[in-house]
mmCIF file of C-alpha atoms in Angstrom:
data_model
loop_
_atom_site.group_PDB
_atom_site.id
_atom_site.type_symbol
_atom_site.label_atom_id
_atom_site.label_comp_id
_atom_site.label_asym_id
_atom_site.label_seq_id
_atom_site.Cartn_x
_atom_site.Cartn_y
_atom_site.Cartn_z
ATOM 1 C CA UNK A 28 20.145 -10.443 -10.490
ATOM 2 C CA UNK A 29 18.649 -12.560 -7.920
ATOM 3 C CA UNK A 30 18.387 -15.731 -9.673
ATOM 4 C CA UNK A 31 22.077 -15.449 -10.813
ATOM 5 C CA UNK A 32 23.042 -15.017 -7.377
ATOM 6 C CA UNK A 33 20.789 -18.037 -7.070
ATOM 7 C CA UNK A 34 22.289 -20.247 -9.782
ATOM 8 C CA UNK A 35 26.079 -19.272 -8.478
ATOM 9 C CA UNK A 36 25.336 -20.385 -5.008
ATOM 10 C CA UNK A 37 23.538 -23.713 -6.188
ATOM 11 C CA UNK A 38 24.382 -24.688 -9.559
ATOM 12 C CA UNK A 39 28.467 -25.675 -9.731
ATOM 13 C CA UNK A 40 28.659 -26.108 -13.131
ATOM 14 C CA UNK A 41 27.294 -22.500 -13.827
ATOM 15 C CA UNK A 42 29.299 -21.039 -10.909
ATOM 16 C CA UNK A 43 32.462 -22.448 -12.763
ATOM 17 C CA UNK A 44 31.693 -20.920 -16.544
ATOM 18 C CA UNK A 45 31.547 -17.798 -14.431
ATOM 19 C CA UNK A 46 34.574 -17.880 -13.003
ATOM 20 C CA UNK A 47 36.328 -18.859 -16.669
ATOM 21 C CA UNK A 48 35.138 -16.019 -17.848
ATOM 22 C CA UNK A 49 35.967 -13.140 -15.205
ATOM 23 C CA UNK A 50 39.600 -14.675 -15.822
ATOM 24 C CA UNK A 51 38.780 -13.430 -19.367
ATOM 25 C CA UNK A 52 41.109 -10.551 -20.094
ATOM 26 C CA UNK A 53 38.286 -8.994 -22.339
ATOM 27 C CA UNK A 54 36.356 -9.065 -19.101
ATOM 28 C CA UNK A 55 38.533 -7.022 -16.913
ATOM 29 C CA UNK A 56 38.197 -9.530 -14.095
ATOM 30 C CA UNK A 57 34.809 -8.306 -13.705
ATOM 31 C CA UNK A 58 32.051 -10.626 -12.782
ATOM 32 C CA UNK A 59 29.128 -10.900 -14.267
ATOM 33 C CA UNK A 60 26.535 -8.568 -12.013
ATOM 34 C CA UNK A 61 29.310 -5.677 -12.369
ATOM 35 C CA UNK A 62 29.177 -6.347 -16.132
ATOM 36 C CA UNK A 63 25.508 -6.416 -16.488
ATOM 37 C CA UNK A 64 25.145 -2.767 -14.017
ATOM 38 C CA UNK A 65 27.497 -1.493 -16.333
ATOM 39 C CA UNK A 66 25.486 0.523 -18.542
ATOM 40 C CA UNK A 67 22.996 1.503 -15.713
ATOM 41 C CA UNK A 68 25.941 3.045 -14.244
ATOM 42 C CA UNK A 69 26.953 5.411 -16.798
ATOM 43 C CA UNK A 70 23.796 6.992 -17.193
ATOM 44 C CA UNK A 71 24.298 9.099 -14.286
ATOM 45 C CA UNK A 72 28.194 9.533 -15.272
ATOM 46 C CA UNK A 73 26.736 11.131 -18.694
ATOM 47 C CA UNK A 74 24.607 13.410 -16.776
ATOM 48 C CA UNK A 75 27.388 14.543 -14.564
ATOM 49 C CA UNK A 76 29.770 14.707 -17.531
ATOM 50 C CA UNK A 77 27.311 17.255 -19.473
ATOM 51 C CA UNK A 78 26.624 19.499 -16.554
ATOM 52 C CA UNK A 79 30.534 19.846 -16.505
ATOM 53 C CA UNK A 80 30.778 20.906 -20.285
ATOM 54 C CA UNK A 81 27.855 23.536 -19.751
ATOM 55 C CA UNK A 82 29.503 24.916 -16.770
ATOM 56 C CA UNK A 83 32.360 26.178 -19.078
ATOM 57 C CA UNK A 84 30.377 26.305 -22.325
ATOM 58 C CA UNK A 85 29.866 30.045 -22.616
ATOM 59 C CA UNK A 86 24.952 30.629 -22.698
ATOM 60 C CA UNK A 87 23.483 31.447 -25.870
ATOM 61 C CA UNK A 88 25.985 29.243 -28.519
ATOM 62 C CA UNK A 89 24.931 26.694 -30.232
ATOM 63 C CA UNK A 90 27.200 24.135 -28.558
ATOM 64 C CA UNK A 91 25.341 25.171 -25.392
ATOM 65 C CA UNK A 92 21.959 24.898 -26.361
ATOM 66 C CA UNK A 93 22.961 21.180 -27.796
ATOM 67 C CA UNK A 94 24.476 20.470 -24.407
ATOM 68 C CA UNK A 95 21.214 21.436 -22.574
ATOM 69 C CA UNK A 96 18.682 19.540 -25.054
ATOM 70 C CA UNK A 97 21.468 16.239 -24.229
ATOM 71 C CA UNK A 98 21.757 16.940 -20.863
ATOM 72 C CA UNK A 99 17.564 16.922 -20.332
ATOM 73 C CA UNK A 100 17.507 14.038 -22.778
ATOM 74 C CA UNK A 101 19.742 12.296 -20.572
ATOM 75 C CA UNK A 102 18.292 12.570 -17.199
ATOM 76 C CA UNK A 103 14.913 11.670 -18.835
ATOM 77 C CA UNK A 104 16.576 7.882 -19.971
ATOM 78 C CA UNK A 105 17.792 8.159 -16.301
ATOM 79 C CA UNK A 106 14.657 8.687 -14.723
ATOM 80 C CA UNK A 107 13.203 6.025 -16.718
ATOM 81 C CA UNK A 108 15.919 3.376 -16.014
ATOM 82 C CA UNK A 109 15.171 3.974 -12.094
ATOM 83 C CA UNK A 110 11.328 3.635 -12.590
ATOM 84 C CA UNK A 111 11.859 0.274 -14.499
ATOM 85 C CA UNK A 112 14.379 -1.169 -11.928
ATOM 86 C CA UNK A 113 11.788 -0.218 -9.603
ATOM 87 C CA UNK A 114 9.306 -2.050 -11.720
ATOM 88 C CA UNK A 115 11.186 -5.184 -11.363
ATOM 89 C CA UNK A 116 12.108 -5.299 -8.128
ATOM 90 C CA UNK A 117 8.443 -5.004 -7.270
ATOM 91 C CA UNK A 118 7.705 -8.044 -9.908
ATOM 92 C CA UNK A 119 10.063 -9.953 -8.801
ATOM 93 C CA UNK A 120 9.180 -9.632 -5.165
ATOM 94 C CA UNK A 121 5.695 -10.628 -6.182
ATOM 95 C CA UNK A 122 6.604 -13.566 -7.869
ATOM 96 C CA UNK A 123 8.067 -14.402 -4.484
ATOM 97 C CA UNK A 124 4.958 -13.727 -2.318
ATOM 98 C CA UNK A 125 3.391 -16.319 -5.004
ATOM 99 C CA UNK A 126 5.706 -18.936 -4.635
ATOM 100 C CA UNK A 127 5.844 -18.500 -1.141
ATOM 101 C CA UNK A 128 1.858 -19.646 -0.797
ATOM 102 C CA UNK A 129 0.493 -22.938 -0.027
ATOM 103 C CA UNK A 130 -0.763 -23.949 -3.795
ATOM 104 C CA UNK A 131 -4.396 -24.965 -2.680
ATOM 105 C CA UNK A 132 -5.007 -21.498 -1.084
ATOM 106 C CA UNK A 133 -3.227 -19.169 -3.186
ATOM 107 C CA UNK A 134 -5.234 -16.334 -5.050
ATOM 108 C CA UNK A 135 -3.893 -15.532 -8.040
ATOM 109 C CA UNK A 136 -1.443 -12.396 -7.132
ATOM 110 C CA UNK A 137 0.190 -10.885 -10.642
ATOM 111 C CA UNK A 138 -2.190 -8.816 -12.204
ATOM 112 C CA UNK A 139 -1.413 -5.861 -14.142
ATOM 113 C CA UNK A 140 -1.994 -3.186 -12.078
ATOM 114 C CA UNK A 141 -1.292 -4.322 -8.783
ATOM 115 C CA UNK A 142 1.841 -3.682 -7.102
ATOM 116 C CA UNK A 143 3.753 -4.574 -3.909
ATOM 117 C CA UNK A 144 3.353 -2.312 -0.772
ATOM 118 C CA UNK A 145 4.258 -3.676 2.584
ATOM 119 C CA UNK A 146 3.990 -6.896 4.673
ATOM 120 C CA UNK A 147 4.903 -7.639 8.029
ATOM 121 C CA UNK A 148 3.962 -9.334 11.300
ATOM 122 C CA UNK A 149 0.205 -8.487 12.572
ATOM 123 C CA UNK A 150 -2.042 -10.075 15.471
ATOM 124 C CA UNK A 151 -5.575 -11.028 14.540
ATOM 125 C CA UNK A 152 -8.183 -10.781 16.964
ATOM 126 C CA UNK A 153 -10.860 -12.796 16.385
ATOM 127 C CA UNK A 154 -14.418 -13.763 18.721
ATOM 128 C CA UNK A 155 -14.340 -16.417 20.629
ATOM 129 C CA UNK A 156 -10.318 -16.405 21.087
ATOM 130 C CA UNK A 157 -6.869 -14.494 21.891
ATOM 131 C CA UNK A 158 -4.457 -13.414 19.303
ATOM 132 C CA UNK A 159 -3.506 -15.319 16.359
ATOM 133 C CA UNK A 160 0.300 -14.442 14.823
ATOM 134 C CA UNK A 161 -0.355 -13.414 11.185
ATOM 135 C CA UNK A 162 1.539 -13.128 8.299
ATOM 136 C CA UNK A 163 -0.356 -9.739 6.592
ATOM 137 C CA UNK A 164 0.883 -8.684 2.782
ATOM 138 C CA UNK A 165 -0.590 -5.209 1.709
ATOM 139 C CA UNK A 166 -0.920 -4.288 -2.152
ATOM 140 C CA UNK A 167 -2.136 -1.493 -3.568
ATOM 141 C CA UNK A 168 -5.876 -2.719 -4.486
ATOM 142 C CA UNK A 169 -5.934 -5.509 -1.408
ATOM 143 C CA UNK A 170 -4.581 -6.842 1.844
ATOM 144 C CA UNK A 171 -3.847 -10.532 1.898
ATOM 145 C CA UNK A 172 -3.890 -12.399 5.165
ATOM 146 C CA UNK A 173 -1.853 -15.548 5.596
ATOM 147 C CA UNK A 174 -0.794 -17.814 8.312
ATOM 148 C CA UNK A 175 2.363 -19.316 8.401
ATOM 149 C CA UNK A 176 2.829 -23.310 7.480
ATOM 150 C CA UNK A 177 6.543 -23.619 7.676
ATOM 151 C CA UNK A 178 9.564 -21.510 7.455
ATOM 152 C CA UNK A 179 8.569 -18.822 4.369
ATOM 153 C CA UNK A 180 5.127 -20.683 3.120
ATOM 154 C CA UNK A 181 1.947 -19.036 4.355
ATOM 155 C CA UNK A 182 -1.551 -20.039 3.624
ATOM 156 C CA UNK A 183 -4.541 -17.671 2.442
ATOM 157 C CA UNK A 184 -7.010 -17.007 4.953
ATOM 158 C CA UNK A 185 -7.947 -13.955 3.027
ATOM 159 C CA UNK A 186 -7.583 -11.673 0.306
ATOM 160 C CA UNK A 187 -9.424 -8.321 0.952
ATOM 161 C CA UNK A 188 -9.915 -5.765 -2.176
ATOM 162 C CA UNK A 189 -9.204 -2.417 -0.663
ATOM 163 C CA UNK A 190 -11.791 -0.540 -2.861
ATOM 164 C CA UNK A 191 -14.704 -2.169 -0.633
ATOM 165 C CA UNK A 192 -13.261 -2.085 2.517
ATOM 166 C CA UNK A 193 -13.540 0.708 5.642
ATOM 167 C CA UNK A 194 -10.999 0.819 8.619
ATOM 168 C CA UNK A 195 -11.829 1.693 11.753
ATOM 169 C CA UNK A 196 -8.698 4.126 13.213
ATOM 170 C CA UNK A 197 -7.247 2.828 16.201
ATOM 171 C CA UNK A 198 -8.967 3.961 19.744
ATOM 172 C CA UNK A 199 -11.747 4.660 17.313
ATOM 173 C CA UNK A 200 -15.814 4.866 18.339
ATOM 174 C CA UNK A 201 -17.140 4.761 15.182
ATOM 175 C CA UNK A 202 -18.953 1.662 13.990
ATOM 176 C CA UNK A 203 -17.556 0.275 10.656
ATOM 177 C CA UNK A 204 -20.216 0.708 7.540
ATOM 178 C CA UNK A 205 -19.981 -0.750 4.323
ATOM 179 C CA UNK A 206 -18.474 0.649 1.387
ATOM 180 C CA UNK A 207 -20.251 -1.286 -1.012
ATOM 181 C CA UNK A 208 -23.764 0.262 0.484
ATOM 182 C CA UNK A 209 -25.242 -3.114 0.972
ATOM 183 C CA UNK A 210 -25.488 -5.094 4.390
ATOM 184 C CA UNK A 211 -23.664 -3.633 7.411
ATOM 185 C CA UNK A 212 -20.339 -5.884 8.593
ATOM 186 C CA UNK A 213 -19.936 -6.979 11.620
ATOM 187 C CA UNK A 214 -19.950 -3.637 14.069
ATOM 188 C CA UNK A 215 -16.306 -2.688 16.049
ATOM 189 C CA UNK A 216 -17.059 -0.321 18.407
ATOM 190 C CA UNK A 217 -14.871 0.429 21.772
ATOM 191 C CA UNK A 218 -16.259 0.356 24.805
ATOM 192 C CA UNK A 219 -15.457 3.129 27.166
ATOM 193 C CA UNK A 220 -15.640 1.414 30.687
ATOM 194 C CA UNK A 221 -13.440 -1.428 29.632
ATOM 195 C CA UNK A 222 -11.314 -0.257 26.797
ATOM 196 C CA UNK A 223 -11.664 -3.014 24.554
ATOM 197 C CA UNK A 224 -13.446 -4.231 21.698
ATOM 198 C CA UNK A 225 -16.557 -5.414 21.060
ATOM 199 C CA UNK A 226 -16.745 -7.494 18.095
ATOM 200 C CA UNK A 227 -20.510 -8.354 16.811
ATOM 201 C CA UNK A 228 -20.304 -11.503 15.175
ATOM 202 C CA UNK A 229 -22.835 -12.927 12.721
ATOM 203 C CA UNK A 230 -23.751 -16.632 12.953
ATOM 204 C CA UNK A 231 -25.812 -18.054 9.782
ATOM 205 C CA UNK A 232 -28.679 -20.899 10.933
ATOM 206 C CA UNK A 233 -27.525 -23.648 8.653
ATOM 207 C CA UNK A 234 -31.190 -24.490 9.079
ATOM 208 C CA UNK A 235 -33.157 -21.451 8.635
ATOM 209 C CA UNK A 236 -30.179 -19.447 7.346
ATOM 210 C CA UNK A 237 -31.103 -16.506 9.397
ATOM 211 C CA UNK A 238 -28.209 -13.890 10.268
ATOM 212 C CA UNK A 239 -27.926 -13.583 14.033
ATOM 213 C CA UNK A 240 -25.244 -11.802 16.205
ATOM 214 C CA UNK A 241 -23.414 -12.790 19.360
ATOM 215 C CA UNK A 242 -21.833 -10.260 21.154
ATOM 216 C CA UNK A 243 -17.998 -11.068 22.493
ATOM 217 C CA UNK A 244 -15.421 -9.319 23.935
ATOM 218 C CA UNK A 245 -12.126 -9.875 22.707
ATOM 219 C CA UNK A 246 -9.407 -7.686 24.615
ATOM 220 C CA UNK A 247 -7.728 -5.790 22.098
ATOM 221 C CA UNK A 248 -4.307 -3.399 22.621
ATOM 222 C CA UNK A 249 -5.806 0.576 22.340
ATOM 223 C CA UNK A 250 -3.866 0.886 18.919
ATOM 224 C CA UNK A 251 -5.741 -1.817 17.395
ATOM 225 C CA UNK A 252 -7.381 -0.867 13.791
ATOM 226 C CA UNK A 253 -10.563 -3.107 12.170
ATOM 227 C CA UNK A 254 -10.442 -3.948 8.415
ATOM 228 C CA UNK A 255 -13.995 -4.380 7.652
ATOM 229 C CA UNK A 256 -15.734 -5.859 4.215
ATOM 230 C CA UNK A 257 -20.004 -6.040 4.165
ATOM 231 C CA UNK A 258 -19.665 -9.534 5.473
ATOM 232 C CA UNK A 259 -16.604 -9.484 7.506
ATOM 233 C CA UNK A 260 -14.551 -7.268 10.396
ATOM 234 C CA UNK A 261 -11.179 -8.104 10.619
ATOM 235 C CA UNK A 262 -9.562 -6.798 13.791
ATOM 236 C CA UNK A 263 -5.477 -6.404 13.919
ATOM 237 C CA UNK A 264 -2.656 -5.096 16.068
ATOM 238 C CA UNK A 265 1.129 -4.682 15.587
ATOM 239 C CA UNK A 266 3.564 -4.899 18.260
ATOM 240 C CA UNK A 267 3.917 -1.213 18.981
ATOM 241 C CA UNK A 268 1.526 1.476 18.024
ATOM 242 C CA UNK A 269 3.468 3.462 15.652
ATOM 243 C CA UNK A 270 3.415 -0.176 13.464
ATOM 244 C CA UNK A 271 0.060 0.083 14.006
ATOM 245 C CA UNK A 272 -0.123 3.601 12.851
ATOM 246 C CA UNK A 273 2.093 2.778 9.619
ATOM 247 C CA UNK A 274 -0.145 0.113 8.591
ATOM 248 C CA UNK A 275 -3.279 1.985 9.239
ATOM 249 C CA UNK A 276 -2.049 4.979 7.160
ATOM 250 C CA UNK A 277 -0.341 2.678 4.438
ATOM 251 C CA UNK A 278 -3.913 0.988 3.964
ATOM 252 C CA UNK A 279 -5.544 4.147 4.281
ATOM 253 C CA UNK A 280 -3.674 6.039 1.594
ATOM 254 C CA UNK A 281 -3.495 2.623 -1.138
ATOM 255 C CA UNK A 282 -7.660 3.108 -0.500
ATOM 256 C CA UNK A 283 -7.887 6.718 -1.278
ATOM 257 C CA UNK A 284 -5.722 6.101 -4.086
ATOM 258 C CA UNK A 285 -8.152 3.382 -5.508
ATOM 259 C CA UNK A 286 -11.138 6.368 -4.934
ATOM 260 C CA UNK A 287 -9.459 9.336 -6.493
ATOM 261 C CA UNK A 288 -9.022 6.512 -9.694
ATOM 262 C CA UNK A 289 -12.561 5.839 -9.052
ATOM 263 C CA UNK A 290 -13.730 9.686 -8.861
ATOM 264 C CA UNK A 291 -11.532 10.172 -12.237
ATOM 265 C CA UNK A 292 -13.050 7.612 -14.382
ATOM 266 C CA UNK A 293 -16.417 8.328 -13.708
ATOM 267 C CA UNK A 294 -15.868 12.039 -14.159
ATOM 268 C CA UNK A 295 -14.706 11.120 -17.483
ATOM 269 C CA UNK A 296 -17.508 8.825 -18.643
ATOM 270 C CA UNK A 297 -19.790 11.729 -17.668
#
């Protein structure tokens, strides 16, 4: 649908075929997106229509019982047509988010199993500086973080896999632990006389390439949330804190997802 719309607007030649044939009698001066929702539309006309014959089709006769096996039948093909539609609008809106990234720093985004969630506006608060506008993409097995180039390009800065991530809540104390078991990230914690975070950075000794840390304070809005990886705290805001909140729980729940899938497979292979 989109890239007709596309073509029509920027193609003249195709724009004018169209028009020749919505003049088409055989066509009912319909253009070509009402032709092609068509059939999607009278899915849920069927449904309606068989509900009306079993109103008045007396229980128990055979015409009824054919009516109700149609009728289920029917809303089944429905059902189906809406989860594929949904399908595709989620494809095609990742194809988007792919052609919308600077080539040299674009991950490779279409995988099977991964599906659009969210993306919006975040600020990133990082050591040693204020807040940095942006542009954060959520799926359900990572959160990409881009920053914008030009008008609808963004470059990667990261692409985190959900599965071995923890978040630290906003106006959280806890300190953020790995969830791969291996070397703690970078600690968040909030301190209580100042409300702000402290951000533990690691610096690696080009020479000696020994991990050291350098505590900073960044200021930090209260409904701030960390993103943390076992080499890496990412700390981001929205504007208000009920954006915060719906990104924090949107994250939250595309994790837990990932671990019930997690909990499931290895309680099979067992």
């Amino acid at each position: 649908m989109a890239r007709i719309t596309e073509l029509t607007k920027k193609n003249k030649a195709f724009r004018t075929f169209l028009e020749r044939i919505q003049r088409d009698k055989a066509s009912d001066n319909l253009d070509l997106l009402s032709l092609l929702v068509m059939p999607v539309q009278r899915i849920p006309r069927y449904v309606l229509l068989l509900k009306e014959l079993l109103k008045y089709t007396p229980p128990g006769e055979e015409d009824a019982m054919s009516l109700e096996k149609a009728l289920h039948k029917m809303m089944s093909v429905a059902d189906e047509i809406n989860n594929r539609k949904k399908e595709a609008e989620n494809l095609a809106q990742m194809y988007k988010i792919q052609n919308n990234l600077v080539a040299d720093s674009a991950p490779p985004l279409l995988t099977p199993s991964r599906r659009y969630v969210l993306e919006g506006d975040l600020q990133e608060y990082a050591v040693g500086g204020g807040p940095q506008p942006r542009r954060c993409f959520l799926f359900n097995d990572a959160l990409m973080i881009t920053v914008a180039t030009s008008k609808h390009m963004y470059k990667t800065r990261q692409l985190i896999p959900l599965p071995d991530c923890e978040l630290v809540a906003p106006s959280s104390a806890e300190q953020v632990a790995s969830a791969a078991g291996t070397a703690h990230p970078q600690p968040v914690h909030r301190t209580a006389s100042s409300g702000r975070l402290t951000v533990l950075a690691r610096k690696l000794s080009s020479s000696t390439m020994k991990k050291q840390r350098e505590a900073v304070t960044v200021p930090v809005p209260d409904h701030a949330f960390a993103v943390a990886t076992h080499d890496k705290t990412v700390t981001l805001a929205a504007k208000t804190a009920d954006e915060s909140a719906a990104w924090f729980e949107a994250i939250r729940m595309c994790r837990r997802e990932w671990q019930d899938k997690r909990k499931s497979f290895f309680a099979v292979s067992t």
